[in-house]
Short mmCIF file of C-alpha atoms in Angstrom, two decimals:
data_model
loop_
_atom_site.label_atom_id
_atom_site.label_comp_id
_atom_site.label_asym_id
_atom_site.label_seq_id
_atom_site.Cartn_x
_atom_site.Cartn_y
_atom_site.Cartn_z
CA MET A 1 -73.17 -47.56 -221.64
CA CYS A 2 -72.31 -47.26 -218.43
CA GLY A 3 -74.60 -49.14 -215.66
CA GLU A 4 -75.35 -44.93 -213.95
CA CYS A 5 -76.45 -43.50 -216.94
CA SER A 6 -79.14 -46.49 -217.08
CA ARG A 7 -80.04 -46.18 -213.37
CA ALA A 8 -80.19 -42.77 -213.46
CA ASP A 9 -83.78 -42.83 -215.89
CA LYS A 10 -85.47 -45.65 -213.72
CA PRO A 11 -86.85 -43.30 -211.14
CA SER A 12 -86.17 -43.59 -207.88
CA ALA A 13 -88.10 -44.34 -204.65
CA GLU A 14 -88.62 -41.05 -203.48
CA THR A 15 -90.14 -39.98 -206.71
CA VAL A 16 -92.79 -42.58 -207.21
CA VAL A 17 -94.18 -42.13 -202.46
CA GLY A 18 -93.75 -38.02 -203.57
CA SER A 19 -96.26 -37.94 -206.15
CA SER A 20 -98.42 -34.69 -206.42
CA ALA A 21 -101.83 -34.34 -205.57
CA SER A 22 -102.57 -34.16 -209.84
CA GLN A 23 -101.64 -37.81 -210.00
CA ARG A 24 -103.27 -39.27 -207.03
CA GLN A 25 -106.63 -38.14 -207.71
CA GLY A 26 -106.05 -39.81 -210.78
CA ARG A 27 -107.03 -42.96 -209.15
CA LEU A 28 -110.44 -41.61 -206.66
CA SER A 29 -113.36 -42.98 -207.51
CA PRO A 30 -116.55 -40.47 -209.35
CA ALA A 31 -117.28 -40.40 -205.68
CA ALA A 32 -114.50 -39.46 -204.38
CA ARG A 33 -114.42 -36.45 -207.29
CA VAL A 34 -117.73 -35.50 -205.93
CA ALA A 35 -117.11 -35.15 -202.75
CA LEU A 36 -113.92 -33.55 -202.80
CA GLY A 37 -115.82 -30.97 -205.33
CA LEU A 38 -118.18 -30.19 -202.74
CA ILE A 39 -115.67 -29.49 -200.74
CA TRP A 40 -113.64 -26.92 -202.91
CA ILE A 41 -117.32 -24.97 -203.07
CA TYR A 42 -117.64 -25.18 -199.08
CA ARG A 43 -114.13 -23.73 -198.48
CA HIS A 44 -115.02 -20.86 -201.61
CA SER A 45 -118.16 -19.69 -200.30
CA LEU A 46 -119.80 -20.76 -197.70
CA SER A 47 -117.09 -21.16 -195.09
CA MET A 48 -116.53 -17.40 -195.47
CA PHE A 49 -119.75 -16.22 -194.29
CA MET A 50 -119.90 -18.62 -191.68
CA GLY A 51 -116.19 -17.52 -190.19
CA ARG A 52 -112.89 -19.46 -190.59
CA GLY A 53 -112.33 -20.34 -187.16
CA CYS A 54 -111.66 -23.55 -186.71
CA ARG A 55 -111.45 -25.72 -183.16
CA TYR A 56 -108.06 -27.51 -184.98
CA ALA A 57 -105.68 -27.59 -187.34
CA PRO A 58 -105.94 -29.22 -190.74
CA THR A 59 -109.45 -27.55 -190.15
CA CYS A 60 -112.06 -30.26 -190.05
CA SER A 61 -112.34 -29.49 -194.82
CA GLU A 62 -108.72 -30.05 -194.76
CA TYR A 63 -108.43 -32.99 -192.77
CA THR A 64 -111.34 -34.69 -194.74
CA SER A 65 -110.33 -33.85 -198.62
CA ASP A 66 -107.33 -35.59 -197.23
CA ALA A 67 -108.51 -38.12 -194.78
CA ILE A 68 -110.59 -38.86 -198.95
CA ARG A 69 -107.13 -39.10 -201.13
CA ARG A 70 -105.43 -40.93 -198.41
CA PHE A 71 -107.74 -44.22 -197.42
CA GLY A 72 -110.84 -43.27 -200.41
CA PHE A 73 -114.74 -42.36 -200.05
CA TRP A 74 -115.78 -44.68 -197.90
CA ALA A 75 -113.31 -44.39 -194.94
CA GLY A 76 -112.26 -41.03 -195.74
CA GLY A 77 -115.93 -39.91 -195.78
CA TRP A 78 -116.05 -41.69 -192.11
CA LEU A 79 -112.80 -40.17 -190.82
CA GLY A 80 -114.33 -37.23 -191.83
CA LEU A 81 -117.60 -37.38 -190.80
CA SER A 82 -115.76 -38.09 -187.27
CA ARG A 83 -113.92 -34.90 -187.27
CA ILE A 84 -116.70 -33.05 -188.39
CA LEU A 85 -118.81 -34.12 -185.27
CA ARG A 86 -116.16 -33.63 -182.74
CA CYS A 87 -116.07 -30.59 -183.70
CA ASN A 88 -118.47 -28.63 -180.77
CA PRO A 89 -118.09 -26.66 -178.20
CA LEU A 90 -117.91 -29.52 -175.71
CA GLY A 91 -115.62 -31.36 -177.87
CA SER A 92 -111.49 -31.07 -177.66
CA SER A 93 -109.62 -29.18 -179.96
CA GLY A 94 -105.82 -28.55 -180.99
CA TYR A 95 -103.42 -30.47 -183.46
CA ASP A 96 -105.60 -33.67 -184.98
CA PRO A 97 -103.51 -35.26 -187.82
CA LEU A 98 -104.89 -37.86 -190.34
CA PRO A 99 -104.49 -41.74 -188.48
CA GLU A 100 -101.37 -43.39 -190.61
CA ALA A 101 -103.51 -46.41 -190.79
CA LEU A 102 -106.75 -47.06 -190.19
CA ASN A 103 -107.99 -49.29 -188.12
CA ALA A 104 -107.59 -52.84 -187.79
CA SER A 105 -111.43 -53.08 -186.39
CA ALA A 106 -112.64 -51.46 -189.31
CA ARG A 107 -114.83 -52.86 -191.70
CA TRP A 108 -116.93 -51.71 -194.95
CA TYR A 109 -119.84 -53.12 -193.00
CA LEU A 110 -119.16 -51.32 -189.99
CA PRO A 111 -118.56 -47.98 -190.92
CA TRP A 112 -118.24 -46.39 -187.29
CA ARG A 113 -115.21 -48.05 -186.38
CA TYR A 114 -112.86 -45.74 -188.63
CA GLY A 115 -113.68 -42.80 -187.07
CA ARG A 116 -112.20 -40.98 -183.94
CA TRP A 117 -114.76 -40.53 -182.09
CA THR A 118 -113.83 -38.61 -179.39
CA GLY A 119 -110.84 -36.18 -178.97
CA ARG A 120 -108.76 -38.78 -176.70
CA HIS A 121 -105.81 -39.19 -178.97
CA ILE A 122 -105.21 -35.02 -179.27
CA LEU A 123 -102.36 -34.43 -176.75
#
């Protein structure tokens, strides 16, 4: 066999990095799964009655679910909570993506440092 054939059987870095959401959910904690389930229920029930206008893009529920998937239940939950509390008439608005990495000063015993509590980072 040639060397190219054996290399073709191995997954590339793009395949590993671009794993689907269902594969990532297999590694979620039970608390994260429950939180994502509650967000799903909110999106398909209560959200319809409260109105679908959100001050931010992506929406707060999408932001929180993505944060939990990327950073885990504890850190992602605090990121989501800070976003939800910023979503008020006195808060900012606009495009607010997830941070690439968590705040370096954040620790599990200092959970408020995970969140972005002001809208100063939004352009």
